[in-house]
Short mmCIF file of C-alpha atoms in Angstrom, two decimals:
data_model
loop_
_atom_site.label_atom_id
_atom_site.label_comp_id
_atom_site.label_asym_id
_atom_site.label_seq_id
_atom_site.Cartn_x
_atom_site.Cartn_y
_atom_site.Cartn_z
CA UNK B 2 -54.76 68.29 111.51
CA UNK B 3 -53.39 66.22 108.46
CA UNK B 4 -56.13 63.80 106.86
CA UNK B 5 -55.36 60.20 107.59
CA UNK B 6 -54.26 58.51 104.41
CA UNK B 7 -56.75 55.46 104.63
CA UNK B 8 -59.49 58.40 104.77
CA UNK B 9 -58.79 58.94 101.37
CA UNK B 10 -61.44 59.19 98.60
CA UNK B 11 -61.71 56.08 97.52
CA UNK B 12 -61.74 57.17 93.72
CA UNK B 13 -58.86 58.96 94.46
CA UNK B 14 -57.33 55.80 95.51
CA UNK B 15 -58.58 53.69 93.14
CA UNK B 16 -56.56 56.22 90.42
CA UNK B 17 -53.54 56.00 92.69
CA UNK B 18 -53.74 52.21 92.40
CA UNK B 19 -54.40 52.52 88.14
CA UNK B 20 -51.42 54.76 87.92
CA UNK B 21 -49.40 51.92 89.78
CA UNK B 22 -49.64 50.06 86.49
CA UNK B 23 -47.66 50.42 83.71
CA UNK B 24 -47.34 49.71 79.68
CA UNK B 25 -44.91 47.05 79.63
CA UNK B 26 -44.68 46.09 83.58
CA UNK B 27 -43.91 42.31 84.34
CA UNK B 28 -46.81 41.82 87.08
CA UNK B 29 -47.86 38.98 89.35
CA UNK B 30 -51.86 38.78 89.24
CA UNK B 31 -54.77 35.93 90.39
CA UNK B 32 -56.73 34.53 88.12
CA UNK B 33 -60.27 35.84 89.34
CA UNK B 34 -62.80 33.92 86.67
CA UNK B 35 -62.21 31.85 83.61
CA UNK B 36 -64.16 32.13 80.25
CA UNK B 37 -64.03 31.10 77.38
CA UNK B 38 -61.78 33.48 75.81
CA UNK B 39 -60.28 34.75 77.96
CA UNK B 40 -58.93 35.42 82.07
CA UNK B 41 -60.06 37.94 84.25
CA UNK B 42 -57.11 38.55 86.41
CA UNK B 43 -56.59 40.84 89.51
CA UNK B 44 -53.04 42.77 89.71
CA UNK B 45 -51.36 42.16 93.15
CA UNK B 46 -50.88 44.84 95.22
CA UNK B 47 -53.17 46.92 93.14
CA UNK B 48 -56.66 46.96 93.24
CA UNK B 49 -56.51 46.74 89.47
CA UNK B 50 -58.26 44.15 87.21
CA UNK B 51 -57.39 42.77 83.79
CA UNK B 52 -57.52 40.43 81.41
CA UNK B 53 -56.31 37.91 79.28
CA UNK B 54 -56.85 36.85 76.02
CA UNK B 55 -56.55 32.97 75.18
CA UNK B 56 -54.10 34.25 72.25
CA UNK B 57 -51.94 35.75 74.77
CA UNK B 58 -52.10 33.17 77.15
CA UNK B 59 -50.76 30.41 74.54
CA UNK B 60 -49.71 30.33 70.85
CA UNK B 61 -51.93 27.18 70.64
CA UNK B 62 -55.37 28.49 68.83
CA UNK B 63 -56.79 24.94 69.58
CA UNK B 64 -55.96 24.82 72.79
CA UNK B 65 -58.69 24.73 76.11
CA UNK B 66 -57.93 27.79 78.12
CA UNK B 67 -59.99 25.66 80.82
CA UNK B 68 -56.87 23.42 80.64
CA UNK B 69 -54.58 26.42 80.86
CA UNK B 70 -55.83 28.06 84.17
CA UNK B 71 -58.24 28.04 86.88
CA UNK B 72 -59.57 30.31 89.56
CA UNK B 73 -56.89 30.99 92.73
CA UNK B 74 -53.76 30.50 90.06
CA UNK B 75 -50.88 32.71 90.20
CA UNK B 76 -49.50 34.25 87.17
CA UNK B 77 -46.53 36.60 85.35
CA UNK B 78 -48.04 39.19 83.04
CA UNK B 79 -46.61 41.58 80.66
CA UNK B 80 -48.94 44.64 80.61
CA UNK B 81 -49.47 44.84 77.28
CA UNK B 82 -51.81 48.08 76.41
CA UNK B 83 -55.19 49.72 78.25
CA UNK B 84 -58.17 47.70 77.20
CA UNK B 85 -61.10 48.84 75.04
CA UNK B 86 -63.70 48.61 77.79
CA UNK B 87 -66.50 47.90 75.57
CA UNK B 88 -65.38 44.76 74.58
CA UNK B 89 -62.58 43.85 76.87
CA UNK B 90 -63.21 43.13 80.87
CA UNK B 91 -60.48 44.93 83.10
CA UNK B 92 -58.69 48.05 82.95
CA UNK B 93 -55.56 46.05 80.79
CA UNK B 94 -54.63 43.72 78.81
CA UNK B 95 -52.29 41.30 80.04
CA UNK B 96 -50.04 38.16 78.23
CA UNK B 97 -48.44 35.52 79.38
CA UNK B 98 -46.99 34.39 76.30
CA UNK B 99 -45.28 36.85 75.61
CA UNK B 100 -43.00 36.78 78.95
CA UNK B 101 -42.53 33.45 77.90
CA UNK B 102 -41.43 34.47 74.42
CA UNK B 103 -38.78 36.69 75.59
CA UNK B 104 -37.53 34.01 77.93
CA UNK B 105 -37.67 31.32 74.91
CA UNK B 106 -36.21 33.74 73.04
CA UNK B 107 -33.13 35.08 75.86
CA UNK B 108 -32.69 31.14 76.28
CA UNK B 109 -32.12 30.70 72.27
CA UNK B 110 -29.32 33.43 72.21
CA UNK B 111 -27.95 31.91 75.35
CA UNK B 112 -27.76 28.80 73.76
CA UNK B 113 -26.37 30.28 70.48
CA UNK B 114 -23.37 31.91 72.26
CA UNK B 115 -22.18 28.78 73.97
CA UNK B 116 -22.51 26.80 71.30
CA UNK B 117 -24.86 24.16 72.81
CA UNK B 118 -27.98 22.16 70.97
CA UNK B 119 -31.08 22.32 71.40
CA UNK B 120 -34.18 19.61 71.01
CA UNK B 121 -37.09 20.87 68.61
CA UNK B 122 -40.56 18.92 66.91
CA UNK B 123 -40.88 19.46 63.83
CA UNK B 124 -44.32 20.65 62.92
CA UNK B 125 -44.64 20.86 59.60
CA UNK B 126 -43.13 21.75 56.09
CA UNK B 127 -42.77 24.33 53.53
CA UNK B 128 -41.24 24.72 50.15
CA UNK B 129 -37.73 25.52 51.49
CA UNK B 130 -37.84 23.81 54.18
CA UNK B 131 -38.98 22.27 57.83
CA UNK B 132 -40.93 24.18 61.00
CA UNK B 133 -40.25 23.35 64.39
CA UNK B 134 -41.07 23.95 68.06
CA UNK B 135 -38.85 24.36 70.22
CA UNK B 136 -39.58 25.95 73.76
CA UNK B 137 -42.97 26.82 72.19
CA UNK B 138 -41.00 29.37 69.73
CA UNK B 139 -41.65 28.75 65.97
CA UNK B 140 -37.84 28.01 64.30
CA UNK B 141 -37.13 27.03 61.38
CA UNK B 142 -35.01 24.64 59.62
CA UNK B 143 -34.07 25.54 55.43
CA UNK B 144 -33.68 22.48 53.65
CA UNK B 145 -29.75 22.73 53.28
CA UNK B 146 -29.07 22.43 56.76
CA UNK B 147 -31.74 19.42 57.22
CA UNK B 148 -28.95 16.67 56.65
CA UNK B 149 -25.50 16.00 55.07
CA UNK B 150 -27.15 15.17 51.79
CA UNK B 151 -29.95 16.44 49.67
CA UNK B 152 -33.12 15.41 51.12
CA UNK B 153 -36.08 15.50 48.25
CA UNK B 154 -39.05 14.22 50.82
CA UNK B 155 -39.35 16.70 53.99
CA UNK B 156 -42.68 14.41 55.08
CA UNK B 157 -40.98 12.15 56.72
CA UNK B 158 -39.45 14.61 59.03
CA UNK B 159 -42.75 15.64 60.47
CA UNK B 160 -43.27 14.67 64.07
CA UNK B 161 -39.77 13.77 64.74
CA UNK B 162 -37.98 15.22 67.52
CA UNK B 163 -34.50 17.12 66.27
CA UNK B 164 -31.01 18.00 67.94
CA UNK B 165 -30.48 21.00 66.43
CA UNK B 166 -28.01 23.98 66.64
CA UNK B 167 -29.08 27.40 66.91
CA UNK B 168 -28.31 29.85 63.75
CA UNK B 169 -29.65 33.02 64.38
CA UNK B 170 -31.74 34.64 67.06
CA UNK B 171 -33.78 37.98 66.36
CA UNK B 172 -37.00 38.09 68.44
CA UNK B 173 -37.93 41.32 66.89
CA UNK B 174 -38.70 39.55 63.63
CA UNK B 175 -39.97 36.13 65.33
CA UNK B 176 -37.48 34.82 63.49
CA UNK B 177 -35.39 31.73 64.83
CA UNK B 178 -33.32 29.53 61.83
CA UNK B 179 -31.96 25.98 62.91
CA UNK B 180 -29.48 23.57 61.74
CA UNK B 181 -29.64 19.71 61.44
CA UNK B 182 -26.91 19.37 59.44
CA UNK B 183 -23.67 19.78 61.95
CA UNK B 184 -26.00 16.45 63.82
CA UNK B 185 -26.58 14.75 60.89
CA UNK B 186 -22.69 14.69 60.18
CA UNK B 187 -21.32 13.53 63.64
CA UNK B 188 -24.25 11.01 64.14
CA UNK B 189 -23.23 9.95 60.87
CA UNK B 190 -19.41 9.81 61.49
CA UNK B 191 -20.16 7.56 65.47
CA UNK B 192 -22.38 5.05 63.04
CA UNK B 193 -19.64 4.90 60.46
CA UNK B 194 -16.98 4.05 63.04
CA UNK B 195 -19.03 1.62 64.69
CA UNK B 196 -20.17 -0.40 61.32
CA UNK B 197 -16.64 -0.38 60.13
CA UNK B 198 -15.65 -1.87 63.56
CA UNK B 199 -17.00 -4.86 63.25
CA UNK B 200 -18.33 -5.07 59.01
CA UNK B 201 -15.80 -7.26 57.16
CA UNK B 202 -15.62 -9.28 53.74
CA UNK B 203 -17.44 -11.71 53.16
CA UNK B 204 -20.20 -11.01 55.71
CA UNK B 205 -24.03 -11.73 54.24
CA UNK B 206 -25.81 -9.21 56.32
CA UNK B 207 -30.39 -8.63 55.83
CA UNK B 208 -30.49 -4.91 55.16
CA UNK B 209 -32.83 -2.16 53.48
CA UNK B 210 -32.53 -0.44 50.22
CA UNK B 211 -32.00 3.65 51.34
CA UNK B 212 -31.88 4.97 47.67
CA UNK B 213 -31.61 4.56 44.43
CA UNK B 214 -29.19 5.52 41.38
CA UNK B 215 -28.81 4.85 37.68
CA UNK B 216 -25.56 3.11 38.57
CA UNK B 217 -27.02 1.00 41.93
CA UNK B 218 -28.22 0.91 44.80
CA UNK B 219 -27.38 2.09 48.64
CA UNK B 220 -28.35 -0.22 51.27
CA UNK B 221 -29.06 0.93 54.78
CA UNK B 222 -26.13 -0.80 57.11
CA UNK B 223 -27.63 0.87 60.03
CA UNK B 224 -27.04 4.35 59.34
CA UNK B 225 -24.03 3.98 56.91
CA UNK B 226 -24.70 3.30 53.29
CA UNK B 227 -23.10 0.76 51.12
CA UNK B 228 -23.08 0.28 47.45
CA UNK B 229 -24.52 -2.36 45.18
CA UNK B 230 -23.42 -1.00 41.78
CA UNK B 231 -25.64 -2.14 39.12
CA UNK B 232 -23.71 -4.87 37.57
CA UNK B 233 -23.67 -6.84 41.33
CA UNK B 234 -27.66 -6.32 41.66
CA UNK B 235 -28.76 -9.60 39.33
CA UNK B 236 -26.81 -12.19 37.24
CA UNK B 237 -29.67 -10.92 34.83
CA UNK B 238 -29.08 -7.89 32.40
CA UNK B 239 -30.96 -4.95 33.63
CA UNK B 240 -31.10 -1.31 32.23
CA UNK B 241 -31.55 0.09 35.85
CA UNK B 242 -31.99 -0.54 39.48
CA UNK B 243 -35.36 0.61 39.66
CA UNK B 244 -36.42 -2.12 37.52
CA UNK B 245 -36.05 -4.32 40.01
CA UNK B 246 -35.52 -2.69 43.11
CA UNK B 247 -37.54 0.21 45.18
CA UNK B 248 -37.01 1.97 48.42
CA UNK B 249 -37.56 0.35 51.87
CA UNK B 250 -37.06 -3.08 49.99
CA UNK B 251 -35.35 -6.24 52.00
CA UNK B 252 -32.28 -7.30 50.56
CA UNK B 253 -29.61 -9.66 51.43
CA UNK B 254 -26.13 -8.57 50.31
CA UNK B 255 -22.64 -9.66 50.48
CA UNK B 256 -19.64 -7.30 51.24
CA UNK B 257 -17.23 -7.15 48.77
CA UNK B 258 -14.79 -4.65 49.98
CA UNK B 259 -14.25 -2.07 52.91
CA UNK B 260 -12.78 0.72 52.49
CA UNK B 261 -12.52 2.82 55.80
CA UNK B 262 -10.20 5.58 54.31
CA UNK B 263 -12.63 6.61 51.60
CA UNK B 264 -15.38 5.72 54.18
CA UNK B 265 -17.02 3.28 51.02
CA UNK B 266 -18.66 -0.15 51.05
CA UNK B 267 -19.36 -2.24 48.17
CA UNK B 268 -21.65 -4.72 48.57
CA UNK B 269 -23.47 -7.31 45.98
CA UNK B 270 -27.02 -8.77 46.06
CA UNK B 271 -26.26 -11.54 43.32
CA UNK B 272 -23.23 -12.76 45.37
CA UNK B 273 -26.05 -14.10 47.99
CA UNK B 274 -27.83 -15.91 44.86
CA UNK B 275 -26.70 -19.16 43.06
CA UNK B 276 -25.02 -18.59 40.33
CA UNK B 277 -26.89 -19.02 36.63
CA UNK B 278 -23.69 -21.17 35.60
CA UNK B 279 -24.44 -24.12 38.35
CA UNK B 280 -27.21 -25.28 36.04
CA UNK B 281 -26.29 -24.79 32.35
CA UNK B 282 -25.48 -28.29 32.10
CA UNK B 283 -28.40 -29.27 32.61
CA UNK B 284 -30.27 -26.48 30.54
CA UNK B 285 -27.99 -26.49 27.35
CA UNK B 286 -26.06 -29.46 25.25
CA UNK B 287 -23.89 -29.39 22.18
CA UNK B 288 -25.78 -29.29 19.43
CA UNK B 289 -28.96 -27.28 20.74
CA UNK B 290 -30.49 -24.53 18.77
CA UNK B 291 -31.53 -21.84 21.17
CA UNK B 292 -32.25 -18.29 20.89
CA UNK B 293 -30.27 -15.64 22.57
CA UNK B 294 -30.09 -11.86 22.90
CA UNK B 295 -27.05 -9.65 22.03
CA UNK B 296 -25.50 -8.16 24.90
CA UNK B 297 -21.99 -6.52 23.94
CA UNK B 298 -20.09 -6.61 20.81
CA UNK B 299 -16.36 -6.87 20.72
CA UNK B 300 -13.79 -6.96 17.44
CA UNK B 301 -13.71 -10.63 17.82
CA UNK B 302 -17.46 -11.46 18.15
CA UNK B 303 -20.86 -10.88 19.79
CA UNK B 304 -21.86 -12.21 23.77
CA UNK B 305 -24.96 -13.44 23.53
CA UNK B 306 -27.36 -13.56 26.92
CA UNK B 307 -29.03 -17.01 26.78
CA UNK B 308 -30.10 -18.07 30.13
CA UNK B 309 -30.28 -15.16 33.02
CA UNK B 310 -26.68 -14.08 33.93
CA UNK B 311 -25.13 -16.76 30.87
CA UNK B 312 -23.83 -15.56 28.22
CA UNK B 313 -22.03 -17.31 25.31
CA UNK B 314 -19.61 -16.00 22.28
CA UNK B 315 -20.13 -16.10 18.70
CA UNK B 316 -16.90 -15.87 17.64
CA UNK B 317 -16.25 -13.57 14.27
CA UNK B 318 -15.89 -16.39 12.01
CA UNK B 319 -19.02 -18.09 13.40
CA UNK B 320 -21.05 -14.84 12.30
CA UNK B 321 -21.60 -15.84 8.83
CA UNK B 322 -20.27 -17.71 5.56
CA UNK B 323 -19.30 -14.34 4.24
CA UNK B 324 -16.07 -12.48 5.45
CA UNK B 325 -16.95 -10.00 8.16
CA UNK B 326 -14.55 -7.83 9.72
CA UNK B 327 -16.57 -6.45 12.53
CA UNK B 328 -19.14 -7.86 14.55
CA UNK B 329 -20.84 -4.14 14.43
CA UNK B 330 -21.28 -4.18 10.62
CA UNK B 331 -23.65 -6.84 10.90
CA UNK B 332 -24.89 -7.63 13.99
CA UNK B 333 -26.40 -4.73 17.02
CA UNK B 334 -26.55 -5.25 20.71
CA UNK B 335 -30.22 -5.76 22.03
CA UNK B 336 -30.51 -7.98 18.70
CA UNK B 337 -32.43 -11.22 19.21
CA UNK B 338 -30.77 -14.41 17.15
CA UNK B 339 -30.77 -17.91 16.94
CA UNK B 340 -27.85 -20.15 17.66
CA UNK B 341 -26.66 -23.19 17.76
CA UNK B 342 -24.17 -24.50 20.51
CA UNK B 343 -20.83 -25.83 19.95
CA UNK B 344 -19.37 -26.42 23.21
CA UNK B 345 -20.28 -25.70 26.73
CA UNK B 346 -17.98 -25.88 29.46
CA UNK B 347 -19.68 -24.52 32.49
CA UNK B 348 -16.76 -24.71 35.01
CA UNK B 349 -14.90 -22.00 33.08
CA UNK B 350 -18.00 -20.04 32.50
CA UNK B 351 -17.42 -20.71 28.53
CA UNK B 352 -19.87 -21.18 26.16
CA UNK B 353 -19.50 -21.30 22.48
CA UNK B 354 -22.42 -20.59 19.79
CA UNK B 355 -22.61 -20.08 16.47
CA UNK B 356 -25.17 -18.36 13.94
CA UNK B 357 -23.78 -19.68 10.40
CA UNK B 358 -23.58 -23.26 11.86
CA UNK B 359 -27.82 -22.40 10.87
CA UNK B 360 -27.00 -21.64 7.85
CA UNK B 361 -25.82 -23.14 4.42
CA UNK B 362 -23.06 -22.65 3.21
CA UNK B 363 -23.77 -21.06 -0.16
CA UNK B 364 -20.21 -21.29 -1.38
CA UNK B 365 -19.29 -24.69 -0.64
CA UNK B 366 -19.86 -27.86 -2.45
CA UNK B 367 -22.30 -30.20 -1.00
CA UNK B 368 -19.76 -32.39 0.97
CA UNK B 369 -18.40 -29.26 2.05
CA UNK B 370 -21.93 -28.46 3.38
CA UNK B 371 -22.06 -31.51 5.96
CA UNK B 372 -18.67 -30.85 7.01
CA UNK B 373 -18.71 -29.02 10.10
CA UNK B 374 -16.76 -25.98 11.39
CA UNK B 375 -14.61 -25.91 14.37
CA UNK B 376 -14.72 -22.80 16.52
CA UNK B 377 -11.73 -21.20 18.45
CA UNK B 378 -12.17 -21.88 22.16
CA UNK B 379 -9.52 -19.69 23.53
CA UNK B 380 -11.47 -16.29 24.77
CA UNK B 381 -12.49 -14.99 28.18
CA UNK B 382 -16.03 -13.77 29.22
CA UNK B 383 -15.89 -9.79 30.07
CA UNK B 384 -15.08 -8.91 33.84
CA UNK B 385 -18.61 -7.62 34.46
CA UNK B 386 -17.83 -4.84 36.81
CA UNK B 387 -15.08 -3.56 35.01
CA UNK B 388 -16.76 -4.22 31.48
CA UNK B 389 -13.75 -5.46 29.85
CA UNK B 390 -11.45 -8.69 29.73
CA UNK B 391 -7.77 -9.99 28.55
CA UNK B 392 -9.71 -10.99 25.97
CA UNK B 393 -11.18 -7.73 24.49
CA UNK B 394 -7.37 -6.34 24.57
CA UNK B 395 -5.83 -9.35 22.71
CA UNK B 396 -5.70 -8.80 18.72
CA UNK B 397 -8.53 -10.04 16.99
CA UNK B 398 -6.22 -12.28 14.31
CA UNK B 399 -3.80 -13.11 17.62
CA UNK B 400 -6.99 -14.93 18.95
CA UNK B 401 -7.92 -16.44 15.82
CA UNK B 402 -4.69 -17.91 15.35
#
């Protein structure tokens, strides 16, 4: 008479059951006690314990396995290798991250081949670059695909939540690489189209400084950067925007021009400001000896800064008694001299000053001495964005005459 299989030894069994279980099977178990390190889970269908470590339960070394699981829970384990029974509980090791890795991982190339985006946090930093997490895989981001510029500070990227496109996939090297960059253009491009909808000339608009250059300034228009260039930052001389400006500064600018074809706006900060010329009347008579700095030097004299953002000429034949042919041979720009004015005429932004009018004249005859000298009136301040005028390209003995 055949033996009745549930008469079976019950080791015999119990091997039957062990042999059930395989390296790499995807098992359902039930959690059967929690500790702190780890699970003690029993395989369904079985008879076979196991466990699981709180490093293969979650990638998260800070994390509560007490938060994780709890006795009664159903779970999907990898078998992962026998355990070593003198230190692990169970006849295998079991993980639940890694099912989840593959998954991550099988989503990621998914994702890759139909050209979708995903959503990542980024984590932290390194030298080339940003770490995120994204479906609890570590990715990460080199800095060249971060944005559609150079990006010097990564810091302020931490915490932030990314759209990013998948690069490459390879799970056998852990190794996921994302892109910002494709984002950061077309976010870019949908801001630029709506701030050139409705930006026009003329407009005064609060902003932020984004960045800073040795020629000006970009100001934050709400995602689209405009340019003060240096020469529309102060009616005062300045060597560069840093001396007056920083990053994250309030500003109120003017735009100048909009340019949607080149995708550029110039903007000016001084524009907002009252002009240094409103006042010189009151400042500054004929006849006042005031001291000045040299700003630019031309073949037919020397601008002199005076007051913030006024400047005045000394005409060539105003720089001394003696013949001088150009301004250069005796006089050098960032020179400090004292003047005396001749004739102001704020409307046209014309102010004329003299250095010799100071001086003696050591070749004239005494009468000659209290005669005074007329100076030529006809010249033009120089364009100050363009850093020339009519007048610096008219002939030097034209103007005199």
């Amino acid at each position: 008479m055949a033996e009745d299989n549930n008469s079976a030894n019950p080791m015999e069994q119990a091997l039957n059951d062990f042999n059930q279980v395989q390296i790499g099977d995807i098992v359902n178990a039930e959690v059967l006690s929690v500790d702190d390190n780890q699970l003690i889970v029993g395989i369904d269908n079985s008879g076979v314990e196991g466990v699981v470590p709180l490093k293969e339960l979650t990638s998260d070394r800070k994390a509560d396995i007490h938060d994780l699981a709890k006795v009664g829970d159903q779970l999907e384990l990898l078998v992962v290798r026998p355990s070593a029974s003198d230190k692990e509980d169970g006849s295998f090791v079991l993980s639940k991250r890694r099912i989840e890795n593959k998954k991550a991982y099988d989503k990621m190339n998914a994702i890759k081949d139909a050209d979708e985006t995903v959503t990542g946090k980024v984590t932290g930093t390194v030298k080339s670059g940003l770490l995120v997490d994204v479906d609890g895989l570590r990715g990460f981001i080199p800095a060249s695909m971060i944005s559609d510029h150079y990006v010097r500070d990564l810091t302020p990227f931490v915490g932030q939540e990314l759209t990013l496109k998948v690069i490459e996939v390879n799970r056998s090297k852990n190794r996921l690489v994302l892109s910002h960059k494709e984002i950061a253009i077309a976010e870019k491009a949908a801001k630029q189209a709506e701030v050139f909808a409705k930006i026009l000339p003329g407009d005064v608009i609060e902003a932020k400084v984004s960045r800073l250059t040795n020629f000006g300034a970009f100001i934050d228009l709400g995602g689209v950067d405009g340019l003060v260039h240096i020469s529309q930052i102060s009616y005062q001389h300045i060597d560069k925007p840093s001396d007056v400006l920083q990053p994250g500064q309030d500003v109120k600018v003017k735009v100048l021009d909009v340019d949607k074809e080149r995708g550029r706006i110039s903007l000016s900060i001084k524009a907002t400001q009252p002009g240094p010329w409103e006042s010189v009347a009151e400042k500054i008579s004929v006849g006042d000896e005031i001291k000045g700095t040299i700003r630019r030097l031309t073949d037919f004299g020397a601008f002199v800064e005076v007051l913030p953002g006024v400047e005045g000429l000394i005409h060539v034949s105003q720089i001394s008694w003696d013949r001088v042919n150009k301004p250069s041979d005796v006089l050098k720009v960032g020179q400090e001299v004292q003047v005396k004015v001749l004739n102001v005429d704020p409307e046209k932004h014309r102010l004329g000053l003299s250095i010799k009018a100071l001086i003696d004249n050591p070749h004239a005859s005494k009468k000659q001495k209290n005669e005074q000298t007329a100076e030529p009136t006809d010249y033009s301040l120089p364009d100050e964005e363009r850093g020339f005028s009519v007048g610096d390209m008219i002939d030097a003995d034209k103007l005199k005459k």
